[in-house]
Amino acid sequence: MNYRKIGKTGFSVSEISLGTWQVGGKWGDPFSHDNADKILNAAVDAGINFIDTADVYGDGESEKAVGRLVRSRSEQIFVATKCGRRLQPHVADAYQPAVLRQFVEDSLRNMQLETLDLVQLHCPPTEVYYRPEIFELFDRLRDEGKVQHLGVSIEKVEEGLKAIEFPNVETVQLIFNMFRQRPPELLFKEAARRDVGLIVRVPLASGLLTGKFSPQTSFSAEDHRNFNRNGEAFDKGETFSGVDYATGLAAVEELKRVFPDDSRLAAFALRWILMFDEVSCVIPGASRPEQILSNLKAAELPALSAEQMQAVREVYDRKIKPLVHYTW
């Protein structure tokens, strides 16, 4: 496993880490703590030391599983959680310091930990990034020993650029993959200049970049890839990176010609992300323990060639960019 520094936090984290959106099982299934324990322990056994969760994953059950892992292992494991998406309705006015403080305390209770390594605002509405009192709260929580570091999870590049103007924002979590190539244009440069860590989520575009989907692939009624394709439930960009499904499939077929060993397309897609030095880590999810080992195959691949990087960019420019580039 290779490790990278995550911005000003000073944490040295596994470049391929773990997101826990699906750690309790497939999307829409009841949360399985047995499944979560197997996945989480397999991750640590493989050298993963950074785990991303959120208070809304499994309605707090994911946090409980992650906390149990941390307490049961001797290795140093860095935990990032998120707060804000429990607000109903999820609107800017609902973001209030007292409410966010309660969310942080709830996460501490869920995980049975004394302090949180990293707390991230969970994709708040854009207006929240213009309210200093929200960010000041986390200075007080740090002084109280409840949190160590603050980050943000964003939907739009502009939100990240605004967030890192606050000196206590030390990480930005964002969607970045072969189908989402806008962030390096400016955000990556500004994050590097300010020593802000970048955590990459949705690296496989909701599975499209595994190369395993077809027009006949079906998703359950409870799967966001079925019900959120047009943004009915949350930001459309979280599902297939906002790319129309048929367009995504066509682009994947072209990528398979760039990487002929299409059984390893997912590993190549993760390796592509790691070609960007500004990236601190990528957090693919796993709903089965064996997916951990599959994700880690990316670390074994050699650096992509300049020709491969250019070919990926050309597919994006022709197939994807005109449709979604400036949306996020």
Short mmCIF file of C-alpha atoms in Angstrom, two decimals:
data_model
loop_
_atom_site.label_atom_id
_atom_site.label_comp_id
_atom_site.label_asym_id
_atom_site.label_seq_id
_atom_site.Cartn_x
_atom_site.Cartn_y
_atom_site.Cartn_z
CA MET A 1 0.00 0.00 0.00
CA ASN A 2 1.19 3.50 -0.79
CA TYR A 3 0.43 6.36 1.58
CA ARG A 4 -0.05 10.08 0.97
CA LYS A 5 -0.29 13.11 3.20
CA ILE A 6 -3.81 14.49 3.52
CA GLY A 7 -3.25 18.22 3.49
CA LYS A 8 -2.61 20.14 6.69
CA THR A 9 -3.98 17.33 8.85
CA GLY A 10 -0.57 15.66 8.80
CA PHE A 11 -2.29 12.28 8.44
CA SER A 12 -0.49 9.77 6.23
CA VAL A 13 -3.32 7.81 4.63
CA SER A 14 -3.61 4.87 2.27
CA GLU A 15 -3.97 6.24 -1.25
CA ILE A 16 -6.74 3.71 -1.82
CA SER A 17 -9.00 3.94 1.20
CA LEU A 18 -12.61 2.98 1.87
CA GLY A 19 -15.96 4.68 1.61
CA THR A 20 -18.73 3.07 3.66
CA TRP A 21 -21.88 4.07 1.82
CA GLN A 22 -22.51 0.38 1.03
CA VAL A 23 -20.54 -1.30 3.80
CA GLY A 24 -23.68 -2.77 5.37
CA GLY A 25 -24.67 -4.42 2.09
CA LYS A 26 -26.09 -3.38 -1.25
CA TRP A 27 -27.97 -0.10 -1.57
CA GLY A 28 -31.47 -0.44 -0.16
CA ASP A 29 -30.82 -3.67 1.75
CA PRO A 30 -31.11 -3.81 5.56
CA PHE A 31 -27.81 -2.91 7.24
CA SER A 32 -25.78 -6.02 8.01
CA HIS A 33 -23.25 -5.53 10.80
CA ASP A 34 -21.76 -8.94 10.02
CA ASN A 35 -21.10 -7.84 6.44
CA ALA A 36 -19.75 -4.49 7.61
CA ASP A 37 -17.35 -6.12 10.08
CA LYS A 38 -15.98 -8.42 7.38
CA ILE A 39 -15.44 -5.57 4.92
CA LEU A 40 -13.90 -3.19 7.45
CA ASN A 41 -11.50 -5.76 8.85
CA ALA A 42 -10.52 -6.89 5.36
CA ALA A 43 -9.70 -3.27 4.55
CA VAL A 44 -7.43 -2.83 7.58
CA ASP A 45 -5.82 -6.23 6.96
CA ALA A 46 -4.92 -4.96 3.47
CA GLY A 47 -3.27 -1.78 4.77
CA ILE A 48 -6.17 0.66 4.46
CA ASN A 49 -6.02 3.16 7.33
CA PHE A 50 -8.55 5.82 6.29
CA ILE A 51 -12.28 5.15 6.40
CA ASP A 52 -14.97 7.59 5.34
CA THR A 53 -18.47 7.37 6.76
CA ALA A 54 -21.44 9.63 7.54
CA ASP A 55 -24.19 9.87 10.09
CA VAL A 56 -26.83 9.16 7.43
CA TYR A 57 -25.22 5.96 6.13
CA GLY A 58 -27.46 3.22 7.42
CA ASP A 59 -29.07 5.82 9.70
CA GLY A 60 -26.04 5.79 11.99
CA GLU A 61 -25.32 2.07 11.72
CA SER A 62 -22.28 2.64 9.52
CA GLU A 63 -20.76 4.93 12.15
CA LYS A 64 -21.39 2.29 14.80
CA ALA A 65 -19.62 -0.34 12.71
CA VAL A 66 -16.65 1.93 12.01
CA GLY A 67 -16.33 2.86 15.67
CA ARG A 68 -16.41 -0.79 16.66
CA LEU A 69 -13.61 -1.49 14.18
CA VAL A 70 -11.42 1.32 15.53
CA ARG A 71 -11.88 0.16 19.10
CA SER A 72 -11.09 -3.45 18.22
CA ARG A 73 -7.90 -2.93 16.20
CA SER A 74 -4.41 -1.98 17.34
CA GLU A 75 -3.54 -0.18 14.09
CA GLN A 76 -3.97 3.57 13.78
CA ILE A 77 -7.12 4.12 11.73
CA PHE A 78 -8.19 7.58 10.68
CA VAL A 79 -11.95 8.09 10.55
CA ALA A 80 -13.79 10.77 8.61
CA THR A 81 -17.49 11.29 9.12
CA LYS A 82 -19.96 13.87 7.85
CA CYS A 83 -22.82 15.94 9.18
CA GLY A 84 -25.67 17.96 7.79
CA ARG A 85 -27.66 15.60 5.59
CA ARG A 86 -29.91 14.60 8.47
CA LEU A 87 -31.56 18.00 8.14
CA GLN A 88 -35.09 17.73 6.82
CA PRO A 89 -35.63 19.66 4.66
CA HIS A 90 -32.02 19.93 3.61
CA VAL A 91 -31.92 23.69 3.07
CA ALA A 92 -29.40 26.39 3.92
CA ASP A 93 -31.50 27.97 6.68
CA ALA A 94 -31.57 24.65 8.53
CA TYR A 95 -27.79 24.80 8.98
CA GLN A 96 -27.39 26.27 12.45
CA PRO A 97 -24.39 25.90 14.80
CA ALA A 98 -26.46 24.35 17.60
CA VAL A 99 -27.89 21.71 15.28
CA LEU A 100 -24.50 20.82 13.79
CA ARG A 101 -23.00 20.59 17.27
CA GLN A 102 -25.68 18.04 18.16
CA PHE A 103 -24.89 16.05 15.03
CA VAL A 104 -21.21 15.90 15.99
CA GLU A 105 -22.08 14.74 19.49
CA ASP A 106 -24.41 12.11 18.03
CA SER A 107 -21.57 10.82 15.83
CA LEU A 108 -19.27 10.60 18.85
CA ARG A 109 -21.93 8.61 20.65
CA ASN A 110 -22.53 6.33 17.64
CA MET A 111 -18.83 5.52 17.33
CA GLN A 112 -18.10 5.58 21.07
CA LEU A 113 -15.01 7.66 20.43
CA GLU A 114 -13.66 10.60 22.40
CA THR A 115 -12.76 12.66 19.35
CA LEU A 116 -13.42 12.63 15.61
CA ASP A 117 -10.36 12.72 13.36
CA LEU A 118 -12.18 14.56 10.58
CA VAL A 119 -15.69 15.97 10.32
CA GLN A 120 -16.97 17.09 6.93
CA LEU A 121 -19.97 19.22 6.11
CA HIS A 122 -22.04 16.86 3.98
CA CYS A 123 -22.71 18.58 0.67
CA PRO A 124 -24.54 21.58 2.12
CA PRO A 125 -26.40 24.03 -0.12
CA THR A 126 -24.07 26.53 -1.75
CA GLU A 127 -25.25 29.42 0.45
CA VAL A 128 -23.84 27.70 3.54
CA TYR A 129 -20.30 28.30 2.29
CA TYR A 130 -20.90 32.03 2.74
CA ARG A 131 -21.75 31.80 6.45
CA PRO A 132 -18.65 32.16 8.66
CA GLU A 133 -20.51 31.19 11.84
CA ILE A 134 -20.89 27.64 10.51
CA PHE A 135 -17.15 27.24 10.09
CA GLU A 136 -16.34 29.00 13.35
CA LEU A 137 -18.33 26.35 15.22
CA PHE A 138 -15.72 23.74 14.36
CA ASP A 139 -12.95 25.83 15.88
CA ARG A 140 -14.86 25.67 19.16
CA LEU A 141 -15.46 21.93 18.79
CA ARG A 142 -11.75 21.45 18.19
CA ASP A 143 -10.90 23.48 21.27
CA GLU A 144 -13.24 21.21 23.22
CA GLY A 145 -11.45 18.13 21.90
CA LYS A 146 -14.49 16.78 20.08
CA VAL A 147 -13.02 17.10 16.58
CA GLN A 148 -9.48 17.33 15.28
CA HIS A 149 -10.01 18.59 11.74
CA LEU A 150 -12.70 20.07 9.50
CA GLY A 151 -13.43 19.30 5.87
CA VAL A 152 -16.21 19.72 3.36
CA SER A 153 -17.86 17.35 0.94
CA ILE A 154 -18.91 19.25 -2.16
CA GLU A 155 -20.97 18.91 -5.30
CA LYS A 156 -19.58 21.86 -7.27
CA VAL A 157 -16.06 23.11 -7.90
CA GLU A 158 -17.13 26.60 -6.88
CA GLU A 159 -18.16 25.32 -3.46
CA GLY A 160 -14.72 23.87 -2.91
CA LEU A 161 -13.01 27.09 -3.95
CA LYS A 162 -15.16 29.06 -1.51
CA ALA A 163 -14.74 26.56 1.32
CA ILE A 164 -10.95 26.59 1.26
CA GLU A 165 -10.97 30.34 1.85
CA PHE A 166 -11.75 29.41 5.46
CA PRO A 167 -8.39 28.59 7.06
CA ASN A 168 -9.80 25.78 9.20
CA VAL A 169 -11.00 23.80 6.16
CA GLU A 170 -8.28 21.18 5.70
CA THR A 171 -9.88 18.71 3.29
CA VAL A 172 -12.27 18.71 0.37
CA GLN A 173 -14.15 15.59 -0.68
CA LEU A 174 -15.32 15.65 -4.27
CA ILE A 175 -16.40 13.53 -7.21
CA PHE A 176 -13.51 13.05 -9.61
CA ASN A 177 -13.17 10.34 -12.23
CA MET A 178 -12.77 9.74 -15.96
CA PHE A 179 -16.28 11.15 -16.43
CA ARG A 180 -15.77 14.17 -14.13
CA GLN A 181 -12.65 16.03 -15.22
CA ARG A 182 -13.28 19.65 -14.33
CA PRO A 183 -11.65 19.77 -10.83
CA PRO A 184 -7.99 19.83 -11.99
CA GLU A 185 -8.54 23.00 -13.99
CA LEU A 186 -8.49 25.24 -10.90
CA LEU A 187 -9.59 23.51 -7.70
CA PHE A 188 -6.64 21.11 -7.60
CA LYS A 189 -4.18 23.97 -8.03
CA GLU A 190 -5.78 26.08 -5.31
CA ALA A 191 -6.01 23.14 -2.93
CA ALA A 192 -2.31 22.40 -3.42
CA ARG A 193 -1.43 26.05 -2.87
CA ARG A 194 -3.32 26.06 0.44
CA ASP A 195 -2.18 22.55 1.44
CA VAL A 196 -5.74 21.23 1.45
CA GLY A 197 -6.19 17.47 1.13
CA LEU A 198 -8.42 16.06 -1.63
CA ILE A 199 -10.55 12.98 -0.96
CA VAL A 200 -12.06 11.47 -4.11
CA ARG A 201 -15.45 9.79 -3.98
CA VAL A 202 -17.58 8.10 -6.70
CA PRO A 203 -14.36 7.13 -8.50
CA LEU A 204 -16.08 4.56 -10.71
CA ALA A 205 -19.07 6.73 -11.66
CA SER A 206 -21.53 4.56 -9.72
CA GLY A 207 -20.10 1.44 -11.31
CA LEU A 208 -20.14 2.57 -14.94
CA LEU A 209 -16.33 2.54 -15.03
CA THR A 210 -16.17 -1.10 -14.02
CA GLY A 211 -17.16 -1.89 -17.59
CA LYS A 212 -19.62 -4.48 -16.34
CA PHE A 213 -22.88 -2.69 -17.17
CA SER A 214 -24.94 -2.96 -20.36
CA PRO A 215 -28.25 -1.59 -21.67
CA GLN A 216 -29.88 -4.67 -20.15
CA THR A 217 -28.48 -4.10 -16.65
CA SER A 218 -31.26 -3.49 -14.14
CA PHE A 219 -31.11 -1.93 -10.69
CA SER A 220 -33.48 -2.51 -7.80
CA ALA A 221 -36.18 0.01 -6.99
CA GLU A 222 -34.22 1.04 -3.89
CA ASP A 223 -30.97 1.64 -5.82
CA HIS A 224 -30.14 5.29 -6.52
CA ARG A 225 -28.98 4.24 -10.00
CA ASN A 226 -32.61 3.51 -10.66
CA PHE A 227 -34.44 6.31 -8.88
CA ASN A 228 -31.99 9.24 -8.99
CA ARG A 229 -30.89 9.42 -12.60
CA ASN A 230 -32.51 12.83 -12.98
CA GLY A 231 -31.74 14.06 -9.47
CA GLU A 232 -35.10 13.21 -7.93
CA ALA A 233 -33.62 12.33 -4.52
CA PHE A 234 -30.30 14.23 -4.34
CA ASP A 235 -27.77 15.86 -6.62
CA LYS A 236 -27.87 14.18 -10.01
CA GLY A 237 -24.08 14.23 -10.15
CA GLU A 238 -23.88 11.58 -7.42
CA THR A 239 -25.45 9.05 -9.81
CA PHE A 240 -23.26 8.03 -12.77
CA SER A 241 -21.44 11.37 -12.23
CA GLY A 242 -24.42 13.07 -13.85
CA VAL A 243 -23.80 11.36 -17.18
CA ASP A 244 -26.73 9.96 -19.14
CA TYR A 245 -26.59 6.17 -18.77
CA ALA A 246 -26.57 5.39 -22.49
CA THR A 247 -23.90 8.03 -23.12
CA GLY A 248 -21.83 6.58 -20.30
CA LEU A 249 -22.04 3.08 -21.75
CA ALA A 250 -20.90 4.36 -25.15
CA ALA A 251 -17.95 6.17 -23.55
CA VAL A 252 -17.00 3.05 -21.61
CA GLU A 253 -16.82 1.07 -24.85
CA GLU A 254 -14.26 3.56 -26.13
CA LEU A 255 -12.29 3.34 -22.88
CA LYS A 256 -12.14 -0.43 -23.32
CA ARG A 257 -10.19 0.17 -26.51
CA VAL A 258 -7.73 2.33 -24.55
CA PHE A 259 -7.42 -0.40 -21.89
CA PRO A 260 -7.98 -3.68 -23.78
CA ASP A 261 -7.86 -5.80 -20.63
CA ASP A 262 -11.39 -4.67 -19.82
CA SER A 263 -11.59 -7.02 -16.85
CA ARG A 264 -9.28 -4.53 -15.13
CA LEU A 265 -11.03 -1.35 -16.28
CA ALA A 266 -12.04 -0.45 -12.71
CA ALA A 267 -8.42 -0.74 -11.56
CA PHE A 268 -7.28 1.44 -14.46
CA ALA A 269 -9.96 3.99 -13.57
CA LEU A 270 -8.68 4.17 -10.00
CA ARG A 271 -5.06 4.32 -11.18
CA TRP A 272 -6.01 7.22 -13.47
CA ILE A 273 -7.18 9.21 -10.42
CA LEU A 274 -3.96 8.46 -8.56
CA MET A 275 -1.96 9.94 -11.44
CA PHE A 276 -2.89 13.34 -10.00
CA ASP A 277 -0.46 14.19 -7.22
CA GLU A 278 -2.92 16.60 -5.59
CA VAL A 279 -5.21 13.68 -4.69
CA SER A 280 -4.70 12.50 -1.11
CA CYS A 281 -6.78 9.35 -1.41
CA VAL A 282 -9.62 7.74 -3.29
CA ILE A 283 -12.48 6.09 -1.38
CA PRO A 284 -14.23 3.44 -3.48
CA GLY A 285 -16.98 1.63 -1.66
CA ALA A 286 -17.46 -2.08 -1.14
CA SER A 287 -20.54 -4.17 -0.44
CA ARG A 288 -18.53 -7.41 -0.25
CA PRO A 289 -15.08 -8.13 1.27
CA GLU A 290 -13.67 -9.35 -2.05
CA GLN A 291 -14.28 -5.91 -3.56
CA ILE A 292 -11.60 -4.56 -1.23
CA LEU A 293 -8.94 -6.69 -2.92
CA SER A 294 -10.33 -5.78 -6.33
CA ASN A 295 -9.99 -2.07 -5.56
CA LEU A 296 -6.43 -2.54 -4.34
CA LYS A 297 -5.34 -3.94 -7.70
CA ALA A 298 -5.07 -0.34 -8.86
CA ALA A 299 -2.08 0.19 -6.56
CA GLU A 300 -0.26 -2.63 -8.34
CA LEU A 301 -0.57 -1.06 -11.78
CA PRO A 302 2.29 0.95 -13.26
CA ALA A 303 1.77 4.63 -13.97
CA LEU A 304 -0.41 5.25 -16.99
CA SER A 305 1.42 6.45 -20.07
CA ALA A 306 1.04 9.94 -21.51
CA GLU A 307 -0.73 8.34 -24.46
CA GLN A 308 -3.24 6.60 -22.21
CA MET A 309 -3.90 9.79 -20.24
CA GLN A 310 -4.45 11.71 -23.47
CA ALA A 311 -6.76 9.02 -24.84
CA VAL A 312 -8.93 9.18 -21.72
CA ARG A 313 -9.09 12.96 -22.07
CA GLU A 314 -10.13 12.67 -25.71
CA VAL A 315 -13.00 10.32 -24.84
CA TYR A 316 -14.12 12.77 -22.17
CA ASP A 317 -13.86 15.79 -24.46
CA ARG A 318 -15.94 14.16 -27.19
CA LYS A 319 -18.50 12.16 -25.24
CA ILE A 320 -18.89 13.77 -21.83
CA LYS A 321 -17.63 17.34 -21.62
CA PRO A 322 -20.28 19.04 -23.80
CA LEU A 323 -23.02 17.57 -21.61
CA VAL A 324 -21.86 18.01 -18.01
CA HIS A 325 -18.51 19.83 -17.70
CA TYR A 326 -19.79 23.14 -16.38
CA THR A 327 -22.62 21.63 -14.35
CA TRP A 328 -20.30 20.66 -11.52
#
